[in-house]
Amino acid sequence: MEKREIDLTVSCYGKVKDVKYDVVILPWGATEPHNLHLPYLTDCILPHDIAVDAAALALEHSGVRCMVMPPVPFGAHNPGQRELPFCIHTRYSTQQAILEDIVASLHAQGMRKLIIISGHGGNNFKGMIRDLAFAYPDFLIIATDWFSIVSPKGYFEAEIDDHAGESETSVMMHYHPELVNLEEAGEGKYKPFAISSLQEKVAWIPRNWQKVSEDTGIGDPRLATAEKGKRYAGAVVEKYAQLLGELAKGDIY
């Protein structure tokens, strides 16, 4: 299998024009700081690389043909983040317009199954997908967060590991060690809510990022290793490959 058959960032028309694809995968991230040691596009890079690995494994195991789209780099952010240099906050209405245009294009081309793999916790596509289900009743859209489908227990050591911490850093070290400057990393110290009900998630409000973190990280990345990232990413890829194989078999009901 050639990577150009499954990854649109490196593909060309000659490689795809005669291929029937079963599923389209859309990585969706954000543009935001990730502590002091990871790139702004971490939330785009990781879901894309995991999607490519999953597409390759699904083709090998199930004969499923998937195309991984270029990642969308626009995510929704909390107060205290938009003020940080080059952190781009995108309203949900803007994200919905982007998603609607992507779906309209794919639908016109005969595609009928789309999986969104999000790399950013601030993204939420449920309402958008419900609306699109009425406009495109024959088009299946599934949303998933790559970082939440496999429990980190047994893979990582840190108790608090939310943003640019041990797990995210480890997976980036596995895929792109050249983009990780661990010696420059901040400690990722986190200040929780003073209200216990908010800590216990009785209710929800967006965290003000500049009040909870000094270096934009939440979780200490210094325990990260490429080996931990490889093991965790491998487990995630296996889950996605299984999902892709099941989707390609037919109807979901």
C-alpha positions in Angstrom: 0.0 0.0 0.0 1.2 3.5 -0.9 0.6 6.3 1.6 -0.7 8.5 -1.2 -3.7 6.1 -1.4 -4.9 7.0 2.1 -3.4 10.4 3.0 -4.7 13.4 1.1 -1.9 15.7 2.4 0.5 13.8 0.2 -1.9 12.4 -2.4 -2.7 13.5 -5.9 -5.6 13.2 -8.3 -4.0 10.4 -10.3 -3.9 8.2 -7.2 -7.6 8.7 -6.1 -9.7 9.3 -9.2 -10.3 5.6 -9.9 -10.6 4.4 -6.3 -13.9 3.8 -4.4 -13.5 4.9 -0.8 -15.6 3.4 1.9 -15.0 6.0 4.6 -13.6 9.6 4.8 -11.6 10.5 8.0 -11.4 14.2 9.0 -8.9 15.1 11.6 -10.0 18.3 13.4 -7.7 20.1 15.8 -6.9 23.6 16.9 -4.2 26.3 16.8 -3.0 26.9 20.4 0.0 26.9 22.7 1.0 23.5 24.2 3.2 24.3 27.2 6.6 25.5 26.1 7.8 22.3 24.3 5.2 21.2 21.8 4.1 22.9 18.6 1.0 25.0 18.2 -0.5 22.4 15.8 -0.2 19.4 18.2 -3.9 19.0 18.1 -3.9 18.7 14.3 -0.7 16.6 13.9 -1.7 13.8 16.3 -5.2 13.0 15.1 -3.9 13.1 11.5 -1.1 10.7 12.1 -3.3 8.3 14.2 -5.9 8.5 11.4 -3.3 7.5 8.7 -2.1 4.6 10.8 -5.7 3.5 11.4 -6.6 3.7 7.7 -3.5 1.6 6.8 -4.4 -1.0 9.4 -8.0 -1.1 8.4 -7.0 -1.7 4.8 -4.6 -4.4 5.8 -7.0 -6.2 8.1 -10.4 -5.6 6.6 -9.9 -4.4 3.1 -11.5 -1.0 4.0 -10.5 1.9 1.9 -10.3 5.2 3.8 -9.1 8.6 2.8 -7.6 10.9 5.5 -8.3 14.5 4.9 -6.0 17.3 5.8 -6.6 18.4 9.4 -8.9 21.4 10.1 -6.8 23.7 12.3 -9.6 25.8 13.9 -10.9 24.9 17.4 -12.9 26.5 20.1 -11.0 27.9 23.1 -11.5 28.9 26.7 -11.3 32.5 28.1 -7.6 33.2 28.8 -6.5 31.4 25.7 -7.5 33.7 22.8 -5.4 36.5 24.3 -2.3 34.3 24.0 -0.1 35.0 20.9 -1.4 33.2 17.8 -4.1 31.1 19.6 -7.0 31.2 17.2 -10.4 30.9 18.7 -13.1 29.7 16.3 -16.8 30.0 17.1 -18.9 26.9 16.9 -21.0 28.6 14.2 -17.8 29.0 12.1 -16.9 25.4 12.7 -20.4 24.3 11.7 -20.1 26.3 8.4 -16.8 24.6 7.7 -18.3 21.2 8.4 -21.4 21.8 6.3 -19.2 22.8 3.3 -17.0 19.7 3.7 -20.1 17.4 4.0 -21.8 19.1 1.0 -18.7 18.6 -1.1 -18.2 14.9 -0.1 -21.9 14.2 -0.6 -21.8 15.6 -4.1 -18.9 13.3 -4.8 -20.8 10.2 -3.7 -19.2 9.8 -0.3 -21.6 8.7 2.5 -19.5 8.0 5.6 -17.4 10.5 7.5 -15.5 10.1 10.8 -14.3 13.2 12.6 -11.2 12.5 14.8 -10.8 15.4 17.1 -7.5 16.2 18.8 -8.8 19.2 20.8 -11.0 19.0 23.9 -12.8 22.3 23.2 -14.3 20.9 20.0 -17.9 19.6 20.2 -19.7 18.4 17.1 -22.8 16.7 18.5 -25.2 19.6 17.7 -23.8 20.1 14.3 -24.1 16.4 13.4 -27.7 16.3 14.6 -28.5 19.3 12.3 -26.7 17.7 9.3 -28.5 14.4 9.9 -31.7 16.2 8.8 -30.1 17.9 5.8 -28.2 14.7 4.7 -30.2 11.7 6.0 -28.1 9.3 3.8 -24.8 10.7 5.0 -23.4 9.1 8.2 -21.2 11.4 10.4 -19.4 10.0 13.5 -17.4 12.1 16.0 -14.7 10.9 18.3 -11.8 12.2 20.4 -8.6 10.2 19.8 -7.4 10.8 23.4 -10.5 9.5 25.2 -11.1 6.1 23.6 -8.4 4.2 25.5 -7.9 4.7 29.2 -4.4 6.1 30.0 -4.1 3.7 33.0 -1.3 1.3 32.5 0.3 3.5 29.9 1.2 6.6 31.8 2.1 7.6 35.3 0.9 11.1 35.9 -2.4 11.6 37.9 -3.1 15.0 36.3 -2.5 14.8 32.5 -4.9 17.2 30.7 -3.0 19.3 28.2 0.5 19.0 26.8 1.3 16.6 29.7 2.8 13.1 29.8 0.4 11.4 27.4 0.2 14.0 24.6 4.0 14.6 24.8 4.7 10.9 24.7 2.6 10.3 21.5 4.2 13.3 19.9 7.6 12.0 20.8 6.6 8.7 19.1 5.4 10.3 15.8 7.6 13.5 15.7 10.5 13.5 18.1 12.1 16.3 16.1 9.1 18.6 17.2 9.5 18.0 20.9 11.8 20.1 23.0 11.3 18.4 26.4 14.2 20.3 28.0 12.3 23.5 27.4 9.0 22.2 29.0 7.3 23.9 31.9 6.0 21.8 34.8 2.4 22.1 33.7 1.2 23.0 37.2 -2.6 23.2 37.5 -4.7 25.3 39.8 -8.2 23.7 40.2 -11.5 25.4 40.8 -11.9 26.6 44.4 -15.6 25.4 44.3 -15.8 21.7 45.1 -19.0 21.3 43.0 -17.1 22.4 39.9 -14.2 20.1 40.7 -16.7 17.2 41.1 -18.4 18.2 37.7 -21.8 18.9 39.3 -21.8 21.8 36.9 -19.5 23.1 34.1 -18.0 26.4 33.2 -15.0 27.0 30.9 -11.7 27.3 32.7 -9.9 30.6 32.4 -6.6 29.3 31.0 -4.4 32.0 32.4 -5.7 31.5 35.9 -5.2 27.7 35.9 -1.8 27.4 34.2 1.3 29.5 34.0 2.9 27.8 30.9 -0.4 26.8 29.2 0.2 23.1 30.1 -1.9 21.1 32.5 0.1 18.0 33.6 3.9 17.5 34.0 5.3 16.3 30.6 8.7 15.3 32.0 7.7 11.6 32.5 7.0 11.3 28.7 8.8 8.8 26.5 8.5 7.8 22.9 8.0 4.2 24.0 4.9 5.1 26.1 3.6 7.1 23.2 4.1 4.2 20.8 2.2 1.7 23.0 -0.7 4.1 23.6 -1.0 5.2 20.0 -0.9 1.6 18.9 -3.9 0.8 21.2 -5.8 3.8 19.8 -5.1 2.9 16.2 -6.3 -0.7 16.8 -9.6 0.7 18.1 -10.1 2.9 15.1 -9.2 0.2 12.7 -11.9 -2.0 14.2 -14.4 0.8 13.9 -13.5 1.4 10.3 -13.9 -2.2 9.5 -17.3 -2.4 11.2 -18.5 0.7 9.4 -17.6 -0.6 6.0 -19.6 -3.8 6.4 -22.9 -2.0 6.0 -25.7 -0.3 8.0 -25.3 0.6 11.6 -28.8 -0.6 12.6 
